[in-house]
PDB file of C-alpha atoms in Angstrom:
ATOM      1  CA  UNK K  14     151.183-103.870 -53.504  1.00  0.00           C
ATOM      2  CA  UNK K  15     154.520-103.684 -55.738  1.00  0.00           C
ATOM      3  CA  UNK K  16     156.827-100.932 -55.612  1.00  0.00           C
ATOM      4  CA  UNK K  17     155.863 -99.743 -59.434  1.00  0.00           C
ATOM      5  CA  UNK K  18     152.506 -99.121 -58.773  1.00  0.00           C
ATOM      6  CA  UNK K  19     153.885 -97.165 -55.552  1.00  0.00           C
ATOM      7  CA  UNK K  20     155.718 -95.160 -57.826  1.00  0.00           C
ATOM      8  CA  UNK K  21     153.028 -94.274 -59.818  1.00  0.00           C
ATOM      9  CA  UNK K  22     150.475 -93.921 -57.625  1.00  0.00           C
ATOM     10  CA  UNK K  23     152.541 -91.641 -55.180  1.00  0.00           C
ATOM     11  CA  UNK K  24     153.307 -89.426 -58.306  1.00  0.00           C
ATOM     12  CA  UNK K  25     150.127 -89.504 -59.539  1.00  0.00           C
ATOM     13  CA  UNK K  26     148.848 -88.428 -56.208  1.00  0.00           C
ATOM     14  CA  UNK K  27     150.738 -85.347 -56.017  1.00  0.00           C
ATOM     15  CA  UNK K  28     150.442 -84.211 -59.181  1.00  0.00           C
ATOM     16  CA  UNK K  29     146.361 -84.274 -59.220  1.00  0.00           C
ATOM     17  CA  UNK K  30     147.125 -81.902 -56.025  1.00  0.00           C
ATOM     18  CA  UNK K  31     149.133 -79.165 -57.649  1.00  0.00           C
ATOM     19  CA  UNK K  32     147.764 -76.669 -59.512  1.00  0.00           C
ATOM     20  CA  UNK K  33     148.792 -74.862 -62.533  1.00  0.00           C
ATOM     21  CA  UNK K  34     148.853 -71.288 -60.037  1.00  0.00           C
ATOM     22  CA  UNK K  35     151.204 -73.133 -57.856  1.00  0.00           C
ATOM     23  CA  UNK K  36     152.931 -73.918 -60.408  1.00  0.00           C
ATOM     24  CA  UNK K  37     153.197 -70.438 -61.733  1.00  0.00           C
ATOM     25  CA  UNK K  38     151.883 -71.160 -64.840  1.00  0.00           C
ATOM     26  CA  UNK K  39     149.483 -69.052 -67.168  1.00  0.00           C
ATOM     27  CA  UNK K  40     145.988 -70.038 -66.557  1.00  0.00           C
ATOM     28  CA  UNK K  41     143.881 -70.889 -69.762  1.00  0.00           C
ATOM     29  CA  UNK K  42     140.142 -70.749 -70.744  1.00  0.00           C
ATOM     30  CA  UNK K  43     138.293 -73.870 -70.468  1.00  0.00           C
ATOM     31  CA  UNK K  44     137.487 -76.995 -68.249  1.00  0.00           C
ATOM     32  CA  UNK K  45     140.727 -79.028 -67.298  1.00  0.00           C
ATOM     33  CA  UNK K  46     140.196 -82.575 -67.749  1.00  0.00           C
ATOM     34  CA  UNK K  47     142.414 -83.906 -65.004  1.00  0.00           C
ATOM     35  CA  UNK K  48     143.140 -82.611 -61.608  1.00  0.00           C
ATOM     36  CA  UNK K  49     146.358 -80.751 -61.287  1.00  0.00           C
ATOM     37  CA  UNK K  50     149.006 -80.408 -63.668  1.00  0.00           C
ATOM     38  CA  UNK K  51     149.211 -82.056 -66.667  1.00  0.00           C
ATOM     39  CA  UNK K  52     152.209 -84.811 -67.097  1.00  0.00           C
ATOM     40  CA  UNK K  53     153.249 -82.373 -70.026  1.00  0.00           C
ATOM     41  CA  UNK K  54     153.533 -79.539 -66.924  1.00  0.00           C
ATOM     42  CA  UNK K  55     155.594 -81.376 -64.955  1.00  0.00           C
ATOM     43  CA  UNK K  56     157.955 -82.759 -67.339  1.00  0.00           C
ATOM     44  CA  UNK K  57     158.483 -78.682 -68.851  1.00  0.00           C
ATOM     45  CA  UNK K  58     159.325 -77.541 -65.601  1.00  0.00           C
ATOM     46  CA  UNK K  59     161.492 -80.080 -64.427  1.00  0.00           C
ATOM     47  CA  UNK K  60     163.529 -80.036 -67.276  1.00  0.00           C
ATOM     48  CA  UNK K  61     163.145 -82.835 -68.933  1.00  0.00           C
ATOM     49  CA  UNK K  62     160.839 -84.853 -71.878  1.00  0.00           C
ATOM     50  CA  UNK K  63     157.500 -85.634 -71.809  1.00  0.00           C
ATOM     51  CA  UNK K  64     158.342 -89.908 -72.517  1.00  0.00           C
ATOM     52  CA  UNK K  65     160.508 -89.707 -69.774  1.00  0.00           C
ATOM     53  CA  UNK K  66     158.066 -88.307 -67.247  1.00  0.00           C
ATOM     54  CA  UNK K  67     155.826 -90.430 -68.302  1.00  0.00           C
ATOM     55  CA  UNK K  68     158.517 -93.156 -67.956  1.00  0.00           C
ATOM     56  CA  UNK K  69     158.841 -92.502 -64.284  1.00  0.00           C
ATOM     57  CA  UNK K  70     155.188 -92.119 -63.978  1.00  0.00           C
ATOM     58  CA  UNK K  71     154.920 -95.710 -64.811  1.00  0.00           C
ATOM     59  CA  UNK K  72     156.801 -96.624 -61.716  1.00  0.00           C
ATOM     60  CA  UNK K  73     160.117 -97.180 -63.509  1.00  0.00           C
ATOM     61  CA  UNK K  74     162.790 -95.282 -61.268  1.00  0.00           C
ATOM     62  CA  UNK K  75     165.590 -98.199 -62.145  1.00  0.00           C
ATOM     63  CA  UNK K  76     168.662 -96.321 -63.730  1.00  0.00           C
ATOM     64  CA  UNK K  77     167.309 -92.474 -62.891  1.00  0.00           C
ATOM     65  CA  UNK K  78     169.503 -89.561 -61.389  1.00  0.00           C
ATOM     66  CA  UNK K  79     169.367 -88.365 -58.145  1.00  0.00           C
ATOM     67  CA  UNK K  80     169.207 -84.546 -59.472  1.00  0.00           C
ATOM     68  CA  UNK K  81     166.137 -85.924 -61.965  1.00  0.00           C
ATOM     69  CA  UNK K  82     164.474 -86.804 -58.466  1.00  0.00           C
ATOM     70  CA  UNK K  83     165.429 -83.298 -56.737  1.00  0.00           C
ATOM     71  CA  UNK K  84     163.819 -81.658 -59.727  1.00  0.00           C
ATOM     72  CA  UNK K  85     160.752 -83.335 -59.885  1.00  0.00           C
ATOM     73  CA  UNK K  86     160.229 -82.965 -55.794  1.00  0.00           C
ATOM     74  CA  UNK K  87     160.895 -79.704 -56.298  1.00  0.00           C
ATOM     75  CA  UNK K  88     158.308 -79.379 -58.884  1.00  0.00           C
ATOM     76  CA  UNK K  89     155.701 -80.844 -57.372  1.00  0.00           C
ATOM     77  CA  UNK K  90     156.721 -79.696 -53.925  1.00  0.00           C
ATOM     78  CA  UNK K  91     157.123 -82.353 -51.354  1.00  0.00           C
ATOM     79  CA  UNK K  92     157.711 -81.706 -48.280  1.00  0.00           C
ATOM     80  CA  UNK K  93     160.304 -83.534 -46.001  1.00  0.00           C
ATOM     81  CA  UNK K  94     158.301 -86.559 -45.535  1.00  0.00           C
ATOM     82  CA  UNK K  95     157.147 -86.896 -49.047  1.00  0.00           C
ATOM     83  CA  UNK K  96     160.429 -85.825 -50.312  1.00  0.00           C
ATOM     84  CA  UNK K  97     162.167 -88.732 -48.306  1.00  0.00           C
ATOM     85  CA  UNK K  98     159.650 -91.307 -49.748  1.00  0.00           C
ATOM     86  CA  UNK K  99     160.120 -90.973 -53.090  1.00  0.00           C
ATOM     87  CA  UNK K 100     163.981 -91.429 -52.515  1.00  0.00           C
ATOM     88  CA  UNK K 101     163.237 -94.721 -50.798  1.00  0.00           C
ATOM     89  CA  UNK K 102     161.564 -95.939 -53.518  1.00  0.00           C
ATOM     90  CA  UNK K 103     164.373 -94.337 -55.652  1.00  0.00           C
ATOM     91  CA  UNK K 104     166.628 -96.787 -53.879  1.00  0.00           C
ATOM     92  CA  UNK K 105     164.683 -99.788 -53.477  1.00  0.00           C
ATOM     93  CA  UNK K 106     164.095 -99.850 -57.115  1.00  0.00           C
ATOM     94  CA  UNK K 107     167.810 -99.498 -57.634  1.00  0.00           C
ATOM     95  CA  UNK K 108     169.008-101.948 -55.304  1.00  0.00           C
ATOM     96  CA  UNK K 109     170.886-105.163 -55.900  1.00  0.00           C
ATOM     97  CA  UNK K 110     168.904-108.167 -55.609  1.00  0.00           C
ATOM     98  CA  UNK K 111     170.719-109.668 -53.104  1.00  0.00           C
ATOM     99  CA  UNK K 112     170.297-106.649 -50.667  1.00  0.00           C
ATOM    100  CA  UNK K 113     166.301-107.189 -51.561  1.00  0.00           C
ATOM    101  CA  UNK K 114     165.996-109.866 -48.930  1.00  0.00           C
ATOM    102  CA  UNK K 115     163.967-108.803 -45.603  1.00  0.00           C
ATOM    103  CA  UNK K 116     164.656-109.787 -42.164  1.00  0.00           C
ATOM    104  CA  UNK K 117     162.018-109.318 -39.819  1.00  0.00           C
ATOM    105  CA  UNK K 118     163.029-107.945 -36.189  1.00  0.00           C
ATOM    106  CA  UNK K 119     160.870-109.779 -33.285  1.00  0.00           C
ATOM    107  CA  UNK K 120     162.952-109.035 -30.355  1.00  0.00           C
ATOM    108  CA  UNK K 121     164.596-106.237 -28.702  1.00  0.00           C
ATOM    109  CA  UNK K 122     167.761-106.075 -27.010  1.00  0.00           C
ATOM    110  CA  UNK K 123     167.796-106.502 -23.314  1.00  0.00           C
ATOM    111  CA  UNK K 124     169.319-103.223 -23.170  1.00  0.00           C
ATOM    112  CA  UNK K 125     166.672-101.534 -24.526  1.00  0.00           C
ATOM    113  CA  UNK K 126     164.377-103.741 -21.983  1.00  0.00           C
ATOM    114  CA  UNK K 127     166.251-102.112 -18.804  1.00  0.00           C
ATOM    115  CA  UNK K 128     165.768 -98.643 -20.253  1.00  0.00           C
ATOM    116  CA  UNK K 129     161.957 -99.084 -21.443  1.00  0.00           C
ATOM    117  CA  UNK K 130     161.633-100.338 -17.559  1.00  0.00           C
ATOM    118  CA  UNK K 131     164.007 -97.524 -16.142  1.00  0.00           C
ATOM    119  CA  UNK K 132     161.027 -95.187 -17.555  1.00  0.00           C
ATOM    120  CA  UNK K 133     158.402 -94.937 -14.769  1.00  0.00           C
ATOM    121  CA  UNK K 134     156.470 -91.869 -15.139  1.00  0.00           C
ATOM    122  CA  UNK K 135     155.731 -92.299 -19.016  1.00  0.00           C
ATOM    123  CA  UNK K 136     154.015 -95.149 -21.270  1.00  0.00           C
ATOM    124  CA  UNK K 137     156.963 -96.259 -23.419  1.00  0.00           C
ATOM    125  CA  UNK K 138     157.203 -98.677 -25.858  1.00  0.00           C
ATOM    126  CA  UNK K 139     159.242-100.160 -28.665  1.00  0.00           C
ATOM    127  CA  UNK K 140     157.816-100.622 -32.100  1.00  0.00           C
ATOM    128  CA  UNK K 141     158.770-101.638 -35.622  1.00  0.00           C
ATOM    129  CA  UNK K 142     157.758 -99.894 -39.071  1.00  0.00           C
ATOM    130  CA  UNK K 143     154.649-102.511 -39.282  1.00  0.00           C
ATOM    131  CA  UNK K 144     153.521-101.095 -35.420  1.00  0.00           C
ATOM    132  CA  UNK K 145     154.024-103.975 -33.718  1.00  0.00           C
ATOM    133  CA  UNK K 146     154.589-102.927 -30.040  1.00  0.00           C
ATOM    134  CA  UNK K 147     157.449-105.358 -29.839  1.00  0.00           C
ATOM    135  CA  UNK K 148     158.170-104.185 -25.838  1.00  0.00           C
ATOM    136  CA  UNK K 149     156.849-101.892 -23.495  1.00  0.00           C
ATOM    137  CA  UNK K 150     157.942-100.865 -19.694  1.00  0.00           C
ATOM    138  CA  UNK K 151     154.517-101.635 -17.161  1.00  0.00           C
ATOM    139  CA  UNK K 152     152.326 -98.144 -17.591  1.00  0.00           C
ATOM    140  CA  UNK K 153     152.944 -98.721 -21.989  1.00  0.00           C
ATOM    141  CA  UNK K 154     151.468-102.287 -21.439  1.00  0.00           C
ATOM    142  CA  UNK K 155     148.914-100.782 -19.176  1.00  0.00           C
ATOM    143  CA  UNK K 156     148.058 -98.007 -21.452  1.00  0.00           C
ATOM    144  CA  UNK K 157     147.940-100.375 -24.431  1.00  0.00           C
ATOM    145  CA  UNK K 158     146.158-103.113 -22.923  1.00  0.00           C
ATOM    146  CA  UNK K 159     143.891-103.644 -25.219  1.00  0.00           C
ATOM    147  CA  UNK K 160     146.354-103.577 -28.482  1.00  0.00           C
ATOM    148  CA  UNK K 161     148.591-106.087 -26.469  1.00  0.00           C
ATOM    149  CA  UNK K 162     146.015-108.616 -25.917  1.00  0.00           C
ATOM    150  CA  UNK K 163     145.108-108.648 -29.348  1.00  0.00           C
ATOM    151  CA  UNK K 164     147.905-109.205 -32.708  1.00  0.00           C
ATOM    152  CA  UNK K 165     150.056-106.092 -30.490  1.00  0.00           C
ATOM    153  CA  UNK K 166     149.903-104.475 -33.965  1.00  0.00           C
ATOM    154  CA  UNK K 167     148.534-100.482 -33.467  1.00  0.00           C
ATOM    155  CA  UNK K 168     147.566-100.225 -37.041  1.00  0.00           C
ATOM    156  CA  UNK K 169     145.176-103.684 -36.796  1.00  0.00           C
ATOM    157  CA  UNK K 170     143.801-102.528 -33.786  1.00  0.00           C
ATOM    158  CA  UNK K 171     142.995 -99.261 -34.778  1.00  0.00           C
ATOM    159  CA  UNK K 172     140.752-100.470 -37.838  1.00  0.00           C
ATOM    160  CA  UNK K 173     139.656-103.895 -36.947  1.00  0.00           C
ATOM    161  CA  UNK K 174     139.034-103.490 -33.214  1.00  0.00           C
ATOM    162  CA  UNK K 175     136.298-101.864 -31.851  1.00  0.00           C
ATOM    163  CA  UNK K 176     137.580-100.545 -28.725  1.00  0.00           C
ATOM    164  CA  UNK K 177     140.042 -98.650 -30.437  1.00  0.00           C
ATOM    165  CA  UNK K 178     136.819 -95.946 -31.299  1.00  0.00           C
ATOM    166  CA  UNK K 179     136.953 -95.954 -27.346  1.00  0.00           C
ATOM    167  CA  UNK K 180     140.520 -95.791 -26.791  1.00  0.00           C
ATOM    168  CA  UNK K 181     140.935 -92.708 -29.524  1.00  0.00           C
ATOM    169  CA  UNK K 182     139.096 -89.866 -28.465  1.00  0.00           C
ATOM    170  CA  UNK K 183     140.213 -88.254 -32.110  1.00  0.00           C
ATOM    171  CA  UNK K 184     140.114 -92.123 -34.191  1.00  0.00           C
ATOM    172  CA  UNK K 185     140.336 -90.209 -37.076  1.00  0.00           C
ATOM    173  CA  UNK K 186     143.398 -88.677 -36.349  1.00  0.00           C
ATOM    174  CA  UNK K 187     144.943 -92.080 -35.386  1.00  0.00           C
ATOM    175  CA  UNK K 188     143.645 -93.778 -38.284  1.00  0.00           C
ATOM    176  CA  UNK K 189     144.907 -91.081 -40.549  1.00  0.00           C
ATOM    177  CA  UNK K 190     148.110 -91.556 -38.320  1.00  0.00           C
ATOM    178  CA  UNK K 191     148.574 -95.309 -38.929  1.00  0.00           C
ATOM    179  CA  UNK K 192     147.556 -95.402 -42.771  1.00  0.00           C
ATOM    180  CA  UNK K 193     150.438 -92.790 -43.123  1.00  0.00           C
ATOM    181  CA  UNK K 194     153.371 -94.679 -41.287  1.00  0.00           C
ATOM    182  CA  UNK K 195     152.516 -97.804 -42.907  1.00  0.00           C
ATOM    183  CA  UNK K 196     152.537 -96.368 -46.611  1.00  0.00           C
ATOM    184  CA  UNK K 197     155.622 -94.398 -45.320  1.00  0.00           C
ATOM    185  CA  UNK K 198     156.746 -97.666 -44.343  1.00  0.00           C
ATOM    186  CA  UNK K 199     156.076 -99.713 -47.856  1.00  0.00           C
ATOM    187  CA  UNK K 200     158.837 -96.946 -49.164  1.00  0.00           C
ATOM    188  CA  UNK K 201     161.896 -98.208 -47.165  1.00  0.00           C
ATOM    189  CA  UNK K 202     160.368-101.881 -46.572  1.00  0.00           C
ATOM    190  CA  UNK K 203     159.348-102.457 -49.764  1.00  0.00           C
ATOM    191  CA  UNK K 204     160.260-106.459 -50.091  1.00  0.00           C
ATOM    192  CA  UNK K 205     158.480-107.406 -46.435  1.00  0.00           C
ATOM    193  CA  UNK K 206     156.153-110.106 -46.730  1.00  0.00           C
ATOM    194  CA  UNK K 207     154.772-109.549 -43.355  1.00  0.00           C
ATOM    195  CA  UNK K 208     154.023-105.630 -43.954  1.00  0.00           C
ATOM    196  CA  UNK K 209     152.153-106.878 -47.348  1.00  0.00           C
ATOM    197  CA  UNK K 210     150.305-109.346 -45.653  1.00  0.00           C
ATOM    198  CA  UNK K 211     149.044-106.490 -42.915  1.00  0.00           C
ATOM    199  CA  UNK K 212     148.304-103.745 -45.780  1.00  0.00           C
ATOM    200  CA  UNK K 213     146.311-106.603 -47.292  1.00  0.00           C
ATOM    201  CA  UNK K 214     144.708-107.873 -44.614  1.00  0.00           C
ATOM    202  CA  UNK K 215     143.308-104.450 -43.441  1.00  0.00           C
ATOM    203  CA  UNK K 216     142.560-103.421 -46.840  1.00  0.00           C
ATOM    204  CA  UNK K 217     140.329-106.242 -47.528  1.00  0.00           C
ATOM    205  CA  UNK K 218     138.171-106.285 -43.756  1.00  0.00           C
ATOM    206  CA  UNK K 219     138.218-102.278 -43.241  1.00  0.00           C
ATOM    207  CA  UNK K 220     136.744 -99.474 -46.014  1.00  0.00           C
ATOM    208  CA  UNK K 221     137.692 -96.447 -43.704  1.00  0.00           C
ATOM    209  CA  UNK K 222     141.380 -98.136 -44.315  1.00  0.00           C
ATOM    210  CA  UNK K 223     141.041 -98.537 -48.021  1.00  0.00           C
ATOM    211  CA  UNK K 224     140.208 -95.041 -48.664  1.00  0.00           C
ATOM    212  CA  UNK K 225     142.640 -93.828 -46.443  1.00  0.00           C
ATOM    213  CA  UNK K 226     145.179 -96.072 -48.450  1.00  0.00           C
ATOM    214  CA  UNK K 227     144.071 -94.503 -51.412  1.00  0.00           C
ATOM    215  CA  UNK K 228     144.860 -90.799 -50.475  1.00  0.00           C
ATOM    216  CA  UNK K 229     148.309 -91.885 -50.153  1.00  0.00           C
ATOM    217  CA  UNK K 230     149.397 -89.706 -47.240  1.00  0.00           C
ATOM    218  CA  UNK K 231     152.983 -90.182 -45.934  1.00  0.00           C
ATOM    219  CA  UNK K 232     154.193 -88.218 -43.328  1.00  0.00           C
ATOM    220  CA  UNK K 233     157.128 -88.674 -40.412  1.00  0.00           C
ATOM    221  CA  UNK K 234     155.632 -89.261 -36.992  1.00  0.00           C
ATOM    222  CA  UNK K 235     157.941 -87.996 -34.204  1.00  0.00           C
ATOM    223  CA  UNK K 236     156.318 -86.032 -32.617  1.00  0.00           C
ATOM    224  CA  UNK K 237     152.485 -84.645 -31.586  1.00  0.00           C
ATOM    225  CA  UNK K 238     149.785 -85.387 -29.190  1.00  0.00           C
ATOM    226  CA  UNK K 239     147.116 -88.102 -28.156  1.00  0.00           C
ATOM    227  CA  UNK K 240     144.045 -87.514 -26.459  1.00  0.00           C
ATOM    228  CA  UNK K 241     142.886 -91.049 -24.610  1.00  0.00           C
ATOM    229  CA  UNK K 242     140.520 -92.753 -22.664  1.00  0.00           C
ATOM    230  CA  UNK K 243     141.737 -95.484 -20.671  1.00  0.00           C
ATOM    231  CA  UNK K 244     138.573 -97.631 -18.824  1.00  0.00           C
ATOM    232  CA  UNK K 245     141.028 -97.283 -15.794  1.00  0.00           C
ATOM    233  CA  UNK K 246     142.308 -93.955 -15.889  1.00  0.00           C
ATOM    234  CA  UNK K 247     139.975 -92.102 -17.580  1.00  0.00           C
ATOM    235  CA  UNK K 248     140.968 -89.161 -20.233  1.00  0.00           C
ATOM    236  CA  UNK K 249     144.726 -88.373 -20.618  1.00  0.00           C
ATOM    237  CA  UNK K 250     146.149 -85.684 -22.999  1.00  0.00           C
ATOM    238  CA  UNK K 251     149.814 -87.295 -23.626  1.00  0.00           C
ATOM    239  CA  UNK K 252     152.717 -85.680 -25.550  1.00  0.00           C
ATOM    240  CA  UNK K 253     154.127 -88.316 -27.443  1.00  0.00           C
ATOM    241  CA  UNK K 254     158.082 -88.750 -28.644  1.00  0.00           C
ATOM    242  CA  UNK K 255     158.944 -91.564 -31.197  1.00  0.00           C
ATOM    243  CA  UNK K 256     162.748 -91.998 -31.493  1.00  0.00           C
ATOM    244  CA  UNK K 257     164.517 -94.196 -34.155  1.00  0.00           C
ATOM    245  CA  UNK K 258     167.125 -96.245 -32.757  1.00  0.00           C
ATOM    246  CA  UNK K 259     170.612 -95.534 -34.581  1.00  0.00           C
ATOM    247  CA  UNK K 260     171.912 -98.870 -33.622  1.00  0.00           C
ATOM    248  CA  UNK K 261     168.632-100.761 -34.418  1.00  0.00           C
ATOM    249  CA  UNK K 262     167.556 -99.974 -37.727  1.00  0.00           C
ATOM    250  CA  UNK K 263     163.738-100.334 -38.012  1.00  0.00           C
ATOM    251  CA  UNK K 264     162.729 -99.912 -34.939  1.00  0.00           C
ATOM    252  CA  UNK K 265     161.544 -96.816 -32.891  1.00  0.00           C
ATOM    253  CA  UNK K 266     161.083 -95.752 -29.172  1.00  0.00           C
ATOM    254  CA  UNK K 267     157.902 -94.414 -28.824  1.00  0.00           C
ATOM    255  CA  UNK K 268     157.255 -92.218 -25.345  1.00  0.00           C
ATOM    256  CA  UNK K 269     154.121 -90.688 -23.597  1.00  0.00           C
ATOM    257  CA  UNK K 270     154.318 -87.755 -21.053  1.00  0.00           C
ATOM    258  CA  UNK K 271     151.912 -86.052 -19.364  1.00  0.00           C
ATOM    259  CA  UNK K 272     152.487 -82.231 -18.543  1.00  0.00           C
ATOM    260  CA  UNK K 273     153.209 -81.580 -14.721  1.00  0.00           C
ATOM    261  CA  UNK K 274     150.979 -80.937 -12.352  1.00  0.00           C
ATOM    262  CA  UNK K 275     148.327 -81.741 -14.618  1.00  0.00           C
ATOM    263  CA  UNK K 276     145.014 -84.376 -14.454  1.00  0.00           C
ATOM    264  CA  UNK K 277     146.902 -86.678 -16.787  1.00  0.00           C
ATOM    265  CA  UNK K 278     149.862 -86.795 -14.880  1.00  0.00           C
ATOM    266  CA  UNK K 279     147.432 -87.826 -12.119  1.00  0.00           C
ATOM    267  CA  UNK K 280     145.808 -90.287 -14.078  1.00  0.00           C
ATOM    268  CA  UNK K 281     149.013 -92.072 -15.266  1.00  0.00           C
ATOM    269  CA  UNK K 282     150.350 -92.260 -11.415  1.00  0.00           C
ATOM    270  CA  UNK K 283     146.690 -94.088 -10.981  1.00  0.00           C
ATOM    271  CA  UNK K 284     147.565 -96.063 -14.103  1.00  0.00           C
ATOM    272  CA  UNK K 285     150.700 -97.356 -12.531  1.00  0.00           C
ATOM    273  CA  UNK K 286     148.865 -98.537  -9.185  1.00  0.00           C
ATOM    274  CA  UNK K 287     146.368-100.147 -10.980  1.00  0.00           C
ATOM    275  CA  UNK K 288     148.996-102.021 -13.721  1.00  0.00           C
ATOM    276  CA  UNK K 289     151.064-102.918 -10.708  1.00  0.00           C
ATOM    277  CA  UNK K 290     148.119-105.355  -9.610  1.00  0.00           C
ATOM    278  CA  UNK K 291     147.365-106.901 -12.654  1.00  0.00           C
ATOM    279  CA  UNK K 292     149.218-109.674 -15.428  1.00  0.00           C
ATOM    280  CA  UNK K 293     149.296-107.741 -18.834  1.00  0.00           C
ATOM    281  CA  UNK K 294     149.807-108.617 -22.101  1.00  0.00           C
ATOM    282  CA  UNK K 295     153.742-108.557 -23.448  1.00  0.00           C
TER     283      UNK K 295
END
């Protein structure tokens, strides 16, 4: 994974989508031979050469404008998510070395640990951009049992754990889910060793992850809904929240609630008698 070939392949990716109506363009006779536009399309309607499309096509994005960027996502139309990705590869490729270095988070603040446990009625936890649950109040642990008492990294377990099929009454969904935050994630985190290491590693022991990867799907995840089975609780339909913390860049508050009077909410007040008894993972 290196942050040309991200480039290119994110470009590449939505141009093979677009079409030459979407584009408003006159339709000719004859058999395209690529999908999509052509590079020659996209550089005509964004204003600019053909050499230096195919400049940034190459994954070169060192030295370019912002307003070539808006006029290329524009072009190709990206939406907010996609839109936001390409700028964070904009900037990584543009940053000084110095500010290339990568930290990696492990803890959280005890503040945040008081207000994860000050949350009683919903499965809460805290993650970072790679999915590591890095904390959790009692019914998130509970909930996420089984991720916890393996690496404690939702994208690992989804692929390379078999009671993940169990967990995720819609896998797919959460697979597509998890491929999509982590190549979001290679856009803003693009000099992490340990996020390599993880796209690697799941690359190389799961096939529904490589073609997954290969789509190239980013998307923001803040919001939506999970339909589980818990071995304890049975089915829950949770609304989930995910929250990026201002003051702790990287990480995310992630939040499950039930709607009232429902069977979930049931279920998750079992899920807290039943946690209550037991020594869980985190």
């Amino acid at each position: 994974m290196s942050q040309q070939s991200d480039v290119r392949d994110f470009l590449t990716s939505r141009r093979a989508r677009m079409t030459p109506e979407q584009a408003a363009l006159p339709a000719h006779g004859g058999r395209r031979r690529v999908p999509g536009l052509r590079r020659e399309e996209v550089a005509l309607l964004a204003g600019m050469s053909v050499d230096y499309y195919n400049q940034l096509e190459r994954g070169t994005l060192r030295g370019v404008s912002e307003g070539v960027l808006d006029s290329v996502a524009r072009v190709l139309r990206l939406n907010e998510a996609e839109r936001s990705h390409l700028f964070d590869l904009w900037r990584a490729a543009n940053a000084a070395p110095a500010r290339r270095r990568h930290t990696t988070t492990r803890t959280v603040r005890p503040g945040l640990q008081r207000l994860l446990d000050a949350m009683t009625e919903a499965p809460a936890g805290i993650l970072n951009h790679r999915m590591d649950i890095l904390a959790a109040n009692l019914l998130g642990r509970a909930l996420f049992s089984h991720a916890l008492s393996g690496s404690g990294n939702l994208a690992r377990f989804a692929f390379l754990d078999a009671r993940a099929r169990d967990l995720y009454l819609d896998w797919d969904g959460a697979a597509d889910d998890s491929v999509a935050i982590l190549r979001t994630a290679t856009g803003s985190n693009p000099h992490d060793p340990e996020l390599s290491a993880l796209v690697s590693e799941l690359s190389t022991h799961s096939e529904d992850f490589r073609t997954r990867w290969a789509a190239y799907e980013v998307r923001f995840h803040r919001t939506g809904t999970k339909r589980l089975r818990h071995p304890v609780a049975g089915v829950l339909d949770l609304s989930f929240e995910a929250v990026e913390l201002a003051a702790d860049p990287g990480l995310a508050l992630l939040a499950y609630t039930a709607a009232a009077g429902s069977h979930s909410e049931d279920a998750l007040r079992l899920l807290t008698s039943w946690a209550m008894t037991q020594e869980l993972p985190l």
